Amino acid sequence: MFYHVKDLQFNARVSKPDPAFATLLLEQFGGANGELAAALRYFGQAFGARSPFPDKYDLLMDIATEEFSHLEIVGATIQMLLQGINGDLKKAADESEIMQMLDGKKSKEELIHKAMIAPQFLASSGGGPAYTNSQGVPWSAAYINGDCNGDLTVDLRSDIAAESRAKITYEYLLQFTDDPYVKETLNFLMTREVAHFQMFEAALESIQPNFPPGVLQSDPRYSNLYFNMSSGADIRGPWNESESSQLGETWQYIDDPVSYVLETNGLTDISPRGTARTLQGVEEIDHGMSAQRSEEINMAVPIGEQVWSQSAKENGSKRRSKK
């Protein structure tokens, strides 16, 4: 159940109209990394988490709802930055912008410039925010469909990345406005991305084990191989020497990948090196994890009558106990 409070979560303000920046800010209204995408991403992910991970369902729904409030903040800011435009467009007779084109070349060029910096506002939406990015491309569910993966550890990693992208977008936008009030709003929204990043990170950490994502383990013959796929100066770092971050395996640096592949019959004639894991051990873990995760889901979602709302479940249990 959604309940709308008419006051914004943050007191958004602007000091003056700025159609050009309103166009840029559309990126966070209807863009790939914007608030609408974030809200629907977490909203969609929450459904699959409802029974097996009720605590994560609560987290995802809370953040999704906050993202809807951020969408309202962005939309309100865009609307305020466009103050006066809607009224000007209603001058459909002799005082319209179109008629002013007859006043000379300068007026015509000014009108064309306005249309170039904010075509959505002047030609389609009439002075209100549209569900497009800053270039007028309509919002698409393609932005987020791949983020509802069905495995919560995968979804949470995607969410951490999404919050990172949104944070950087706000950081870029801050460089294109001098309005102190707008800067305050963008700083608030940017900071909430940082907060959400940490929430998702903590939620991921609370699911153990969470690496590798999913159930099946990685093959120890290939999990710590680093192929030097470029010629020139060889660069070494923690990504190709010492131990791997998650599995604690020693990186095997393959300096000549072509020779290595030919000598090992296309990597089929090799054994695990630099790791304590074995193929048999991986197979045992696969079976154990499969049984564990399957049992967790089946226990959380038993076959039979289903009730979504927690209050309905509790009331139903009380009625059955009275009988």
GROMACS .gro file of C-alpha atoms in nm:
model
  323
    1MET     CA    1   0.000   0.000   0.000
    2PHE     CA    2   0.148   0.330  -0.109
    3TYR     CA    3   0.057   0.652   0.070
    4HIS     CA    4   0.158   0.982  -0.084
    5VAL     CA    5   0.263   1.270   0.141
    6LYS     CA    6   0.239   1.597  -0.048
    7ASP     CA    7   0.557   1.742   0.102
    8LEU     CA    8   0.882   1.634  -0.061
    9GLN     CA    9   1.139   1.427   0.127
   10PHE     CA   10   1.386   1.711   0.064
   11ASN     CA   11   1.285   2.078   0.034
   12ALA     CA   12   1.374   2.125  -0.332
   13ARG     CA   13   1.417   2.487  -0.447
   14VAL     CA   14   1.548   2.683  -0.744
   15SER     CA   15   1.655   3.045  -0.763
   16LYS     CA   16   1.573   3.109  -1.130
   17PRO     CA   17   1.452   2.939  -1.450
   18ASP     CA   18   1.705   2.732  -1.638
   19PRO     CA   19   1.557   2.527  -1.928
   20ALA     CA   20   1.901   2.410  -2.042
   21PHE     CA   21   1.983   2.250  -1.707
   22ALA     CA   22   1.630   2.112  -1.682
   23THR     CA   23   1.708   1.922  -2.001
   24LEU     CA   24   2.026   1.777  -1.850
   25LEU     CA   25   1.840   1.684  -1.531
   26LEU     CA   26   1.601   1.469  -1.735
   27GLU     CA   27   1.883   1.214  -1.727
   28GLN     CA   28   1.788   1.145  -1.365
   29PHE     CA   29   1.414   1.146  -1.439
   30GLY     CA   30   1.386   0.914  -1.737
   31GLY     CA   31   1.744   0.809  -1.806
   32ALA     CA   32   1.915   0.472  -1.768
   33ASN     CA   33   2.069   0.565  -1.431
   34GLY     CA   34   1.781   0.780  -1.310
   35GLU     CA   35   1.537   0.756  -1.023
   36LEU     CA   36   1.256   0.588  -1.219
   37ALA     CA   37   1.492   0.310  -1.324
   38ALA     CA   38   1.613   0.267  -0.967
   39ALA     CA   39   1.263   0.257  -0.819
   40LEU     CA   40   1.136  -0.002  -1.065
   41ARG     CA   41   1.457  -0.206  -1.044
   42TYR     CA   42   1.430  -0.256  -0.668
   43PHE     CA   43   1.052  -0.288  -0.682
   44GLY     CA   44   1.084  -0.575  -0.930
   45GLN     CA   45   1.363  -0.746  -0.738
   46ALA     CA   46   1.163  -0.739  -0.417
   47PHE     CA   47   0.895  -0.981  -0.541
   48GLY     CA   48   1.136  -1.273  -0.571
   49ALA     CA   49   1.280  -1.201  -0.226
   50ARG     CA   50   0.944  -1.185  -0.044
   51SER     CA   51   0.940  -1.536   0.103
   52PRO     CA   52   1.298  -1.669   0.099
   53PHE     CA   53   1.445  -1.336   0.219
   54PRO     CA   54   1.168  -1.133   0.392
   55ASP     CA   55   1.425  -0.899   0.549
   56LYS     CA   56   1.572  -0.818   0.205
   57TYR     CA   57   1.218  -0.777   0.068
   58ASP     CA   58   1.163  -0.507   0.330
   59LEU     CA   59   1.493  -0.340   0.239
   60LEU     CA   60   1.423  -0.343  -0.136
   61MET     CA   61   1.067  -0.211  -0.096
   62ASP     CA   62   1.182   0.066   0.139
   63ILE     CA   63   1.456   0.181  -0.097
   64ALA     CA   64   1.229   0.146  -0.403
   65THR     CA   65   0.972   0.368  -0.233
   66GLU     CA   66   1.240   0.623  -0.144
   67GLU     CA   67   1.353   0.622  -0.507
   68PHE     CA   68   0.997   0.709  -0.612
   69SER     CA   69   1.019   1.006  -0.375
   70HIS     CA   70   1.349   1.102  -0.538
   71LEU     CA   71   1.178   1.084  -0.877
   72GLU     CA   72   0.926   1.335  -0.743
   73ILE     CA   73   1.208   1.561  -0.621
   74VAL     CA   74   1.377   1.553  -0.962
   75GLY     CA   75   1.045   1.613  -1.141
   76ALA     CA   76   0.960   1.903  -0.911
   77THR     CA   77   1.303   2.058  -0.967
   78ILE     CA   78   1.268   2.026  -1.344
   79GLN     CA   79   0.923   2.185  -1.327
   80MET     CA   80   1.056   2.478  -1.122
   81LEU     CA   81   1.348   2.525  -1.361
   82LEU     CA   82   1.091   2.558  -1.641
   83GLN     CA   83   0.883   2.824  -1.471
   84GLY     CA   84   0.716   3.048  -1.726
   85ILE     CA   85   0.760   2.822  -2.027
   86ASN     CA   86   0.416   2.665  -2.010
   87GLY     CA   87   0.253   3.006  -1.997
   88ASP     CA   88   0.451   3.132  -2.294
   89LEU     CA   89   0.346   2.831  -2.499
   90LYS     CA   90  -0.018   2.913  -2.433
   91LYS     CA   91   0.019   3.237  -2.628
   92ALA     CA   92  -0.122   3.068  -2.932
   93ALA     CA   93  -0.220   3.382  -3.120
   94ASP     CA   94  -0.029   3.698  -3.212
   95GLU     CA   95   0.197   3.696  -2.902
   96SER     CA   96   0.327   3.342  -2.953
   97GLU     CA   97   0.697   3.263  -2.991
   98ILE     CA   98   0.629   3.147  -3.346
   99MET     CA   99   0.494   3.489  -3.448
  100GLN     CA  100   0.799   3.655  -3.294
  101MET     CA  101   1.010   3.484  -3.559
  102LEU     CA  102   0.878   3.746  -3.802
  103ASP     CA  103   1.057   4.020  -3.607
  104GLY     CA  104   1.390   3.941  -3.765
  105LYS     CA  105   1.682   3.701  -3.785
  106LYS     CA  106   1.785   3.746  -3.421
  107SER     CA  107   1.447   3.639  -3.283
  108LYS     CA  108   1.440   3.339  -3.514
  109GLU     CA  109   1.788   3.228  -3.402
  110GLU     CA  110   1.694   3.266  -3.034
  111LEU     CA  111   1.388   3.047  -3.082
  112ILE     CA  112   1.588   2.780  -3.265
  113HIS     CA  113   1.847   2.787  -2.985
  114LYS     CA  114   1.575   2.731  -2.723
  115ALA     CA  115   1.437   2.441  -2.922
  116MET     CA  116   1.782   2.285  -2.948
  117ILE     CA  117   1.855   2.296  -2.575
  118ALA     CA  118   1.510   2.181  -2.462
  119PRO     CA  119   1.316   2.026  -2.751
  120GLN     CA  120   1.100   1.807  -2.524
  121PHE     CA  121   0.977   2.101  -2.322
  122LEU     CA  122   0.905   2.328  -2.618
  123ALA     CA  123   0.765   2.078  -2.867
  124SER     CA  124   0.594   1.795  -2.680
  125SER     CA  125   0.542   1.817  -2.304
  126GLY     CA  126   0.456   2.185  -2.291
  127GLY     CA  127   0.676   2.270  -1.996
  128GLY     CA  128   0.666   1.957  -1.778
  129PRO     CA  129   0.915   1.674  -1.719
  130ALA     CA  130   0.895   1.387  -1.964
  131TYR     CA  131   0.997   1.023  -1.916
  132THR     CA  132   1.300   1.058  -2.139
  133ASN     CA  133   1.672   1.100  -2.094
  134SER     CA  134   1.846   1.431  -2.163
  135GLN     CA  135   1.847   1.360  -2.538
  136GLY     CA  136   1.476   1.289  -2.558
  137VAL     CA  137   1.505   0.909  -2.578
  138PRO     CA  138   1.200   0.755  -2.403
  139TRP     CA  139   1.253   0.557  -2.085
  140SER     CA  140   1.277   0.184  -2.148
  141ALA     CA  141   1.239  -0.122  -1.926
  142ALA     CA  142   1.544  -0.252  -2.113
  143TYR     CA  143   1.743  -0.036  -1.870
  144ILE     CA  144   1.656  -0.267  -1.580
  145ASN     CA  145   1.522  -0.602  -1.706
  146GLY     CA  146   1.864  -0.761  -1.669
  147ASP     CA  147   1.881  -0.649  -1.305
  148CYS     CA  148   1.598  -0.874  -1.189
  149ASN     CA  149   1.802  -1.192  -1.212
  150GLY     CA  150   1.623  -1.420  -0.968
  151ASP     CA  151   1.931  -1.475  -0.753
  152LEU     CA  152   1.941  -1.214  -0.479
  153THR     CA  153   2.321  -1.208  -0.452
  154VAL     CA  154   2.339  -1.123  -0.822
  155ASP     CA  155   2.065  -0.860  -0.790
  156LEU     CA  156   2.237  -0.692  -0.494
  157ARG     CA  157   2.566  -0.672  -0.681
  158SER     CA  158   2.378  -0.510  -0.969
  159ASP     CA  159   2.221  -0.265  -0.722
  160ILE     CA  160   2.560  -0.166  -0.582
  161ALA     CA  161   2.677  -0.090  -0.936
  162ALA     CA  162   2.355   0.101  -1.014
  163GLU     CA  163   2.396   0.324  -0.709
  164SER     CA  164   2.756   0.390  -0.813
  165ARG     CA  165   2.648   0.499  -1.162
  166ALA     CA  166   2.372   0.721  -1.027
  167LYS     CA  167   2.611   0.884  -0.781
  168ILE     CA  168   2.854   0.972  -1.058
  169THR     CA  169   2.572   1.111  -1.275
  170TYR     CA  170   2.474   1.351  -0.998
  171GLU     CA  171   2.840   1.441  -0.952
  172TYR     CA  172   2.861   1.532  -1.321
  173LEU     CA  173   2.533   1.727  -1.312
  174LEU     CA  174   2.659   1.939  -1.021
  175GLN     CA  175   2.921   2.085  -1.254
  176PHE     CA  176   2.658   2.229  -1.490
  177THR     CA  177   2.453   2.445  -1.255
  178ASP     CA  178   2.541   2.754  -1.054
  179ASP     CA  179   2.208   2.761  -0.871
  180PRO     CA  180   2.288   2.711  -0.498
  181TYR     CA  181   1.942   2.569  -0.428
  182VAL     CA  182   1.967   2.316  -0.708
  183LYS     CA  183   2.315   2.221  -0.587
  184GLU     CA  184   2.168   2.150  -0.242
  185THR     CA  185   1.907   1.918  -0.394
  186LEU     CA  186   2.157   1.734  -0.613
  187ASN     CA  187   2.396   1.695  -0.320
  188PHE     CA  188   2.116   1.535  -0.115
  189LEU     CA  189   2.024   1.296  -0.394
  190MET     CA  190   2.390   1.209  -0.458
  191THR     CA  191   2.445   1.137  -0.089
  192ARG     CA  192   2.145   0.903  -0.074
  193GLU     CA  193   2.306   0.698  -0.351
  194VAL     CA  194   2.608   0.654  -0.123
  195ALA     CA  195   2.380   0.548   0.163
  196HIS     CA  196   2.195   0.295  -0.054
  197PHE     CA  197   2.527   0.154  -0.180
  198GLN     CA  198   2.621   0.069   0.178
  199MET     CA  199   2.279  -0.079   0.255
  200PHE     CA  200   2.298  -0.314  -0.041
  201GLU     CA  201   2.657  -0.402   0.044
  202ALA     CA  202   2.557  -0.493   0.401
  203ALA     CA  203   2.259  -0.697   0.275
  204LEU     CA  204   2.487  -0.892   0.038
  205GLU     CA  205   2.734  -0.961   0.317
  206SER     CA  206   2.454  -1.100   0.536
  207ILE     CA  207   2.391  -1.378   0.279
  208GLN     CA  208   2.661  -1.640   0.322
  209PRO     CA  209   2.808  -1.791   0.122
  210ASN     CA  210   2.756  -1.538  -0.157
  211PHE     CA  211   3.052  -1.611  -0.383
  212PRO     CA  212   3.045  -1.724  -0.652
  213PRO     CA  213   2.694  -1.591  -0.720
  214GLY     CA  214   2.437  -1.865  -0.754
  215VAL     CA  215   2.484  -2.228  -0.650
  216LEU     CA  216   2.747  -2.392  -0.871
  217GLN     CA  217   3.111  -2.341  -0.782
  218SER     CA  218   3.385  -2.248  -1.027
  219ASP     CA  219   3.622  -2.500  -1.183
  220PRO     CA  220   3.954  -2.490  -0.990
  221ARG     CA  221   4.147  -2.562  -1.311
  222TYR     CA  222   4.053  -2.222  -1.454
  223SER     CA  223   3.951  -1.998  -1.163
  224ASN     CA  224   4.297  -1.853  -1.097
  225LEU     CA  225   4.444  -1.831  -1.449
  226TYR     CA  226   4.549  -1.488  -1.575
  227PHE     CA  227   4.612  -1.471  -1.951
  228ASN     CA  228   4.855  -1.206  -2.072
  229MET     CA  229   4.654  -1.112  -2.381
  230SER     CA  230   4.855  -0.809  -2.495
  231SER     CA  231   5.208  -0.741  -2.611
  232GLY     CA  232   5.435  -0.477  -2.467
  233ALA     CA  233   5.517  -0.388  -2.109
  234ASP     CA  234   5.372  -0.650  -1.873
  235ILE     CA  235   5.181  -0.505  -1.580
  236ARG     CA  236   5.151  -0.701  -1.259
  237GLY     CA  237   4.916  -0.626  -0.974
  238PRO     CA  238   4.680  -0.788  -0.721
  239TRP     CA  239   4.459  -0.894  -1.012
  240ASN     CA  240   4.727  -1.127  -1.155
  241GLU     CA  241   4.973  -1.201  -0.876
  242SER     CA  242   4.952  -1.308  -0.512
  243GLU     CA  243   4.613  -1.445  -0.400
  244SER     CA  244   4.268  -1.393  -0.551
  245SER     CA  245   4.034  -1.179  -0.342
  246GLN     CA  246   3.748  -1.423  -0.286
  247LEU     CA  247   3.881  -1.778  -0.325
  248GLY     CA  248   4.229  -1.712  -0.185
  249GLU     CA  249   4.395  -1.893  -0.475
  250THR     CA  250   4.738  -1.806  -0.610
  251TRP     CA  251   4.713  -1.638  -0.951
  252GLN     CA  252   4.879  -1.837  -1.230
  253TYR     CA  253   5.027  -1.587  -1.478
  254ILE     CA  254   5.016  -1.729  -1.831
  255ASP     CA  255   5.275  -1.522  -2.015
  256ASP     CA  256   5.225  -1.691  -2.355
  257PRO     CA  257   4.854  -1.786  -2.383
  258VAL     CA  258   4.884  -1.924  -2.739
  259SER     CA  259   5.156  -2.176  -2.650
  260TYR     CA  260   4.980  -2.267  -2.327
  261VAL     CA  261   4.650  -2.340  -2.501
  262LEU     CA  262   4.821  -2.552  -2.768
  263GLU     CA  263   5.032  -2.745  -2.517
  264THR     CA  264   4.732  -2.824  -2.295
  265ASN     CA  265   4.502  -2.941  -2.574
  266GLY     CA  266   4.276  -2.638  -2.547
  267LEU     CA  267   4.305  -2.623  -2.164
  268THR     CA  268   4.158  -2.972  -2.123
  269ASP     CA  269   4.480  -3.140  -2.009
  270ILE     CA  270   4.551  -2.934  -1.700
  271SER     CA  271   4.505  -2.989  -1.328
  272PRO     CA  272   4.430  -2.731  -1.058
  273ARG     CA  273   4.740  -2.534  -0.953
  274GLY     CA  274   4.786  -2.276  -0.681
  275THR     CA  275   4.467  -2.382  -0.504
  276ALA     CA  276   4.357  -2.627  -0.239
  277ARG     CA  277   4.028  -2.685  -0.420
  278THR     CA  278   3.976  -3.005  -0.617
  279LEU     CA  279   3.726  -3.114  -0.880
  280GLN     CA  280   3.579  -3.371  -0.642
  281GLY     CA  281   3.549  -3.114  -0.365
  282VAL     CA  282   3.372  -2.873  -0.599
  283GLU     CA  283   3.124  -3.142  -0.700
  284GLU     CA  284   3.046  -3.216  -0.335
  285ILE     CA  285   2.989  -2.848  -0.262
  286ASP     CA  286   2.765  -2.818  -0.569
  287HIS     CA  287   2.539  -3.096  -0.444
  288GLY     CA  288   2.537  -2.960  -0.090
  289MET     CA  289   2.460  -2.603  -0.197
  290SER     CA  290   2.189  -2.720  -0.436
  291ALA     CA  291   2.013  -2.912  -0.161
  292GLN     CA  292   2.055  -2.629   0.090
  293ARG     CA  293   1.921  -2.353  -0.133
  294SER     CA  294   1.637  -2.570  -0.262
  295GLU     CA  295   1.532  -2.653   0.095
  296GLU     CA  296   1.548  -2.286   0.196
  297ILE     CA  297   1.318  -2.182  -0.087
  298ASN     CA  298   1.076  -2.475  -0.045
  299MET     CA  299   1.044  -2.413   0.328
  300ALA     CA  300   0.981  -2.043   0.270
  301VAL     CA  301   0.728  -2.103  -0.009
  302PRO     CA  302   0.531  -2.423   0.061
  303ILE     CA  303   0.299  -2.548  -0.212
  304GLY     CA  304  -0.068  -2.465  -0.146
  305GLU     CA  305  -0.274  -2.163  -0.057
  306GLN     CA  306  -0.075  -1.843  -0.077
  307VAL     CA  307  -0.136  -1.511   0.101
  308TRP     CA  308   0.090  -1.214   0.031
  309SER     CA  309   0.009  -0.965   0.307
  310GLN     CA  310   0.157  -1.042   0.645
  311SER     CA  311  -0.151  -0.905   0.825
  312ALA     CA  312  -0.375  -1.139   0.623
  313LYS     CA  313  -0.155  -1.435   0.717
  314GLU     CA  314  -0.175  -1.348   1.086
  315ASN     CA  315  -0.553  -1.299   1.077
  316GLY     CA  316  -0.596  -1.629   0.892
  317SER     CA  317  -0.386  -1.811   1.152
  318LYS     CA  318  -0.594  -1.662   1.433
  319ARG     CA  319  -0.921  -1.768   1.270
  320ARG     CA  320  -0.794  -2.123   1.218
  321SER     CA  321  -0.673  -2.148   1.580
  322LYS     CA  322  -1.016  -2.044   1.712
  323LYS     CA  323  -1.178  -2.328   1.521
   0.00000   0.00000   0.00000
